[in-house]
Coordinates of C-alpha atoms in Angstrom, one line a residue:
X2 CA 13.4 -2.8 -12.8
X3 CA 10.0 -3.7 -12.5
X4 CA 8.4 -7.1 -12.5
X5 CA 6.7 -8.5 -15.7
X6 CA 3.0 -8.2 -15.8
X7 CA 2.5 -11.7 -14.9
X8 CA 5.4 -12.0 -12.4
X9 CA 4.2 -13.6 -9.4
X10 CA 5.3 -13.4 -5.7
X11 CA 4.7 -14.0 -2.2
X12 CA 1.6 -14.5 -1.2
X13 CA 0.6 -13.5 2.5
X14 CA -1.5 -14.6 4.6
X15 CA -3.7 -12.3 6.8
X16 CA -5.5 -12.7 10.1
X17 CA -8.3 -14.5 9.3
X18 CA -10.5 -13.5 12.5
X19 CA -14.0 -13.5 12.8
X20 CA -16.6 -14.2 10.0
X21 CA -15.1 -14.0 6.2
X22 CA -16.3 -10.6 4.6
X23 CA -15.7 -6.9 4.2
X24 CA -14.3 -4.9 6.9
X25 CA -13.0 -1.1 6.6
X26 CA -11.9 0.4 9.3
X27 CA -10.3 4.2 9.7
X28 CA -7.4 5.1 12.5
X29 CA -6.6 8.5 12.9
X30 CA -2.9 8.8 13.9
X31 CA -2.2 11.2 16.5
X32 CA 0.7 13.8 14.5
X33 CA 3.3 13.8 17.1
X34 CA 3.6 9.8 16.1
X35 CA 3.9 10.5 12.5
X36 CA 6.4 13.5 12.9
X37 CA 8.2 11.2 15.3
X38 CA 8.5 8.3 12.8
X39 CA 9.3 10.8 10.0
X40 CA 12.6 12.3 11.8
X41 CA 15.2 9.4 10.7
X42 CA 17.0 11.1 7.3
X43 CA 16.0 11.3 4.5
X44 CA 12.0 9.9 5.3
X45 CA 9.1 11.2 3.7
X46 CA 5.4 10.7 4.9
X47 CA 5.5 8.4 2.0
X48 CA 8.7 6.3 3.0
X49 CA 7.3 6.2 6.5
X50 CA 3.7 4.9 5.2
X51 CA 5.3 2.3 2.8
X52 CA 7.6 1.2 5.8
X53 CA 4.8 0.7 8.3
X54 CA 3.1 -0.9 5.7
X55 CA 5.9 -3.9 5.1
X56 CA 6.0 -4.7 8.8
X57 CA 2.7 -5.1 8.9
X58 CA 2.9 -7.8 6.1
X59 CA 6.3 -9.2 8.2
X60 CA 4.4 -9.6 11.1
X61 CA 1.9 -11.4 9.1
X62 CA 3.9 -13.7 8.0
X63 CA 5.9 -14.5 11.4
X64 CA 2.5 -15.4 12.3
X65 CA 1.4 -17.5 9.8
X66 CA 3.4 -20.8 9.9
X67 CA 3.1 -23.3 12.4
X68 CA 3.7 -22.2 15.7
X69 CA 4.5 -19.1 14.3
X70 CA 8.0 -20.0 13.2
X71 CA 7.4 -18.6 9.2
X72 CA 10.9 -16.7 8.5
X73 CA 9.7 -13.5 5.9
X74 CA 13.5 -13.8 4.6
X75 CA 13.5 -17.7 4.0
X76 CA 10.0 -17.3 2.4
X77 CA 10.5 -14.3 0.3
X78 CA 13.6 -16.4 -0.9
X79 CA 11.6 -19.7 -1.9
X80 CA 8.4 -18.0 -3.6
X81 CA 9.8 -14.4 -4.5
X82 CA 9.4 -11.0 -3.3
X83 CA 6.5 -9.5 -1.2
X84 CA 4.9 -6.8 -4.2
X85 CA 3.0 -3.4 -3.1
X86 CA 0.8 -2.1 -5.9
X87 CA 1.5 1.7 -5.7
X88 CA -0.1 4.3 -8.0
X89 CA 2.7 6.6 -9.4
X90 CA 2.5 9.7 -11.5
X91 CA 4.0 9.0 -14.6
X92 CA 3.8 12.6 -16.1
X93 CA 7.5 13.9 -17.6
X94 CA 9.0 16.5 -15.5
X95 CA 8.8 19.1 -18.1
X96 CA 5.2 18.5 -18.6
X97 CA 3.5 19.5 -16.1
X98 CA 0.9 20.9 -18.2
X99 CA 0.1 17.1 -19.4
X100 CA -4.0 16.8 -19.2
X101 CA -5.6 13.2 -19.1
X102 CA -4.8 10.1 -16.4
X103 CA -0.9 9.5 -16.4
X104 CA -1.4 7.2 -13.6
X105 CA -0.4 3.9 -13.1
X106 CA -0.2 0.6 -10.7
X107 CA 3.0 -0.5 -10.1
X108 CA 4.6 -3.2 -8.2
X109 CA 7.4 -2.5 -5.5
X110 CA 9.4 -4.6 -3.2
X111 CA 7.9 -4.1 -0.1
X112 CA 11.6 -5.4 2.6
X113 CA 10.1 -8.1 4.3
X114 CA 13.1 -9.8 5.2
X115 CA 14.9 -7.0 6.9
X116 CA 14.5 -7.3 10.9
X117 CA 14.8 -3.6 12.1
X118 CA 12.0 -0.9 11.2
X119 CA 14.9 1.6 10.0
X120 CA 16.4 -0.8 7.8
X121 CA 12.9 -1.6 6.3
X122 CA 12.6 2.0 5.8
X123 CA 15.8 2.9 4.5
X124 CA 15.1 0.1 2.0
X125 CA 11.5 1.9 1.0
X126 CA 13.8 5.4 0.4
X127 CA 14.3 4.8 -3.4
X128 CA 11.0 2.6 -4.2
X129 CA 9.2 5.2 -5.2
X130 CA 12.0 6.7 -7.2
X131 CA 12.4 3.9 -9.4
X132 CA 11.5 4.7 -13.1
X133 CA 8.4 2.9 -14.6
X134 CA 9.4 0.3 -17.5
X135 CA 7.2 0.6 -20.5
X136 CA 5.4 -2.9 -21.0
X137 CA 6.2 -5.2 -23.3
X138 CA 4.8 -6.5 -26.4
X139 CA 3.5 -9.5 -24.5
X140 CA 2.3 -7.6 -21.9
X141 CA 0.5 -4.8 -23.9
X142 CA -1.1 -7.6 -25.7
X143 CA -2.0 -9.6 -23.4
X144 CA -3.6 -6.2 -21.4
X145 CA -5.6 -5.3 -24.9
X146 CA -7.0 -9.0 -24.7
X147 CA -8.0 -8.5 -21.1
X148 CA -10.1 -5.4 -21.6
X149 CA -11.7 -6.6 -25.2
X150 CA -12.9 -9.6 -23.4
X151 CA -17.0 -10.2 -22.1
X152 CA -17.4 -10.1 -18.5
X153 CA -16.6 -13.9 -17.4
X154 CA -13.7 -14.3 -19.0
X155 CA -12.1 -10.7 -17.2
X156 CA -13.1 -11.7 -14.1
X157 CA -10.7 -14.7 -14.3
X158 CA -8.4 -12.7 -15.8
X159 CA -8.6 -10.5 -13.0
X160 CA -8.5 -13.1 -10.7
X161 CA -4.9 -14.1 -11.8
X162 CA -3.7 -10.6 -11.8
X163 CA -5.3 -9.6 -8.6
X164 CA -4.3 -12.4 -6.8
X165 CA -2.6 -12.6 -3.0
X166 CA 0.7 -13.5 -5.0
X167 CA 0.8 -10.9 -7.5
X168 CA 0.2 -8.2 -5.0
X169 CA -0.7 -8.8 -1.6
X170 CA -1.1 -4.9 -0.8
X171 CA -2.3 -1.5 -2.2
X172 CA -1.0 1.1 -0.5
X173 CA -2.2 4.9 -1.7
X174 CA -1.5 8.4 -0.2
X175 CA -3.2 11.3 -0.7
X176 CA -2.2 15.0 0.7
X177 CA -4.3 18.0 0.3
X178 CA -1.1 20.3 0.9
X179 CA -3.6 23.5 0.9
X180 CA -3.7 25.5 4.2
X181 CA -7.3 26.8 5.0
X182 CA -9.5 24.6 3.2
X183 CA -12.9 24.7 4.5
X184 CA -16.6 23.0 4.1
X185 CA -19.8 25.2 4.4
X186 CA -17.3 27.2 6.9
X187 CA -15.6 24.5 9.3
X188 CA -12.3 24.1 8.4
X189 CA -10.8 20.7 7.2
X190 CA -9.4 18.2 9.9
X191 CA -8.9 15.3 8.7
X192 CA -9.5 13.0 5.2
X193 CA -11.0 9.7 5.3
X194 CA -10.9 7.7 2.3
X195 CA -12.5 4.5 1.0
X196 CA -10.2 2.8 -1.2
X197 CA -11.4 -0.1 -3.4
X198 CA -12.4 -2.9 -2.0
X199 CA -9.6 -5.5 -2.4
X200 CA -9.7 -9.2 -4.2
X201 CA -9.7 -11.7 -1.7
X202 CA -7.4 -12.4 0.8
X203 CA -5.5 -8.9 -0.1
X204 CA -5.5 -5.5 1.3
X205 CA -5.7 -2.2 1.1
X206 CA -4.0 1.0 3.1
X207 CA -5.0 4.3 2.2
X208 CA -3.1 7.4 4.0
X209 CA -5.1 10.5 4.1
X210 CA -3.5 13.8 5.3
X211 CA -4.1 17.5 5.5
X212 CA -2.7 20.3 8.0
X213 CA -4.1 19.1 10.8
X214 CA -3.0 15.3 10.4
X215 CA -3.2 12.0 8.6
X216 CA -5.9 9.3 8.8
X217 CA -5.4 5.7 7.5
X218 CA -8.1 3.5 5.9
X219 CA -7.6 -0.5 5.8
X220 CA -10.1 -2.3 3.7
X221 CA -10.2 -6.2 3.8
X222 CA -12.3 -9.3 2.8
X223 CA -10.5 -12.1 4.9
X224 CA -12.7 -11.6 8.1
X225 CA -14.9 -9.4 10.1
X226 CA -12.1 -8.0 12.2
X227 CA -8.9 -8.3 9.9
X228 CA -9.3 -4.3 9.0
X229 CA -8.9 -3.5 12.9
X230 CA -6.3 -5.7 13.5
X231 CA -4.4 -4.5 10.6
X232 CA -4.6 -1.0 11.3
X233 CA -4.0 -1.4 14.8
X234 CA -0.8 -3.3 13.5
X235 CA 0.3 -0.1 11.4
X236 CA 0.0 1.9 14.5
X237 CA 2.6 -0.7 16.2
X238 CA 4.8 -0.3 13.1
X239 CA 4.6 3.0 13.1
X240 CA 5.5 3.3 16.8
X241 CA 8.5 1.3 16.5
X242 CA 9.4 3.7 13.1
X243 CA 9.3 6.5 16.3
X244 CA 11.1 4.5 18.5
X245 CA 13.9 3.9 16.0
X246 CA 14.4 7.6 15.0
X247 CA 14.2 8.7 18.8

């Protein structure tokens, strides 16, 4: 099931390099990597993406204690799991016709504690699968509360449900799955997207793809060279994803 609204996690820590503030950055994958990574059974660009993702979040925590001698397993044991904030559709099957936004966050598991990239993505196979529990009184209360307050009080509020513990990482995915699309006559290569900027010390991956590829977007806030890094990182992940399925 899904955590509760105010269910709090593992908090991890990022690079930290360079000067603290904004960074976005955009990597365009080269396809025969992402084909490669997408060959083990059963994996989906989506799998893949959410895969790459959690060893980029293992490696920052293998980095992050003294000496660099964190262990993601031992961690995620002591302070909880490591949570992804997903978008999912949450239209019924047999409404398809359904008009308005049926969209929402959700929280996932991302496998931190798993050692091998094809366990970590086996592991991401069903996340996405997993059917959204309705909130709870509490929660829906506490939710109306959050939006009927002035604009102090929802910035702390946001603060706590923002935070690097309740989800280090947003990961979205967007696929224009249209052949031939085309801009004042040129057709479509590639999709860049800006995803919102994240709360500090958190992080945002944003998978763009089309026919002719996919693009990632990392936005950060913990230093002046953290989006790089990270991205650069997801390329490493998603190498090793390649690597695995060869």
């Amino acid at each position: 099931g899904q955590p509760g609204l105010l269910t709090a996690g593992l908090a991890v820590p990022l690079p930290g390099k360079g000067e603290r503030r904004t960074a976005y950055t955009v990597l365009h994958l080269p396809p025969d990597l992402v084909r490669a990574a997408r060959r083990h059974p059963g994996a989906t660009t989506n799998t893949v993406f959410l895969a790459a993702v959690t060893g980029v979040l293992r490696s920052c925590l293998l980095t992050a204690g003294p000496g660099g001698l964190t262990d993601p397993a031992e961690a995620a044991e002591a302070a909880g799991p490591v949570w992804l904030s997903v978008p999912v559709d949450q239209r019924p099957a047999d409404r398809g016709d359904f008009l308005g936004n049926a969209f929402r966050n959700v929280r996932l598991p991302a496998p931190v504690a798993l050692p091998g990239p094809a366990a970590r993505l086996r592991a991401c196979a069903g996340l996405l699968t997993t059917v959204t529990r309705p909130l709870g009184r509490a929660e829906k209360l506490f939710e109306s509360a959050v939006t009927a307050l002035p604009g102090p009080a929802q910035a702390l509020a946001r603060g706590r449900l923002f935070a690097p513990a309740y989800a280090p990482a947003a990961c979205t995915y967007v696929h224009l799955r249209e052949t031939g699309r085309t801009l004042a006559g040129r057709p479509l290569h590639r999709i860049s997207l800006v995803p919102m900027i994240p709360p500090d010390d958190t992080v945002t991956f944003a998978l763009g793809g089309c026919a002719r590829g996919h693009t990632l977007s990392v936005f950060t806030n913990s230093g002046a060279e953290d989006a790089d890094l990270l991205a650069e990182s997801f390329r490493h992940e998603l190498g090793l994803l390649a690597e695995a399925a060869g």
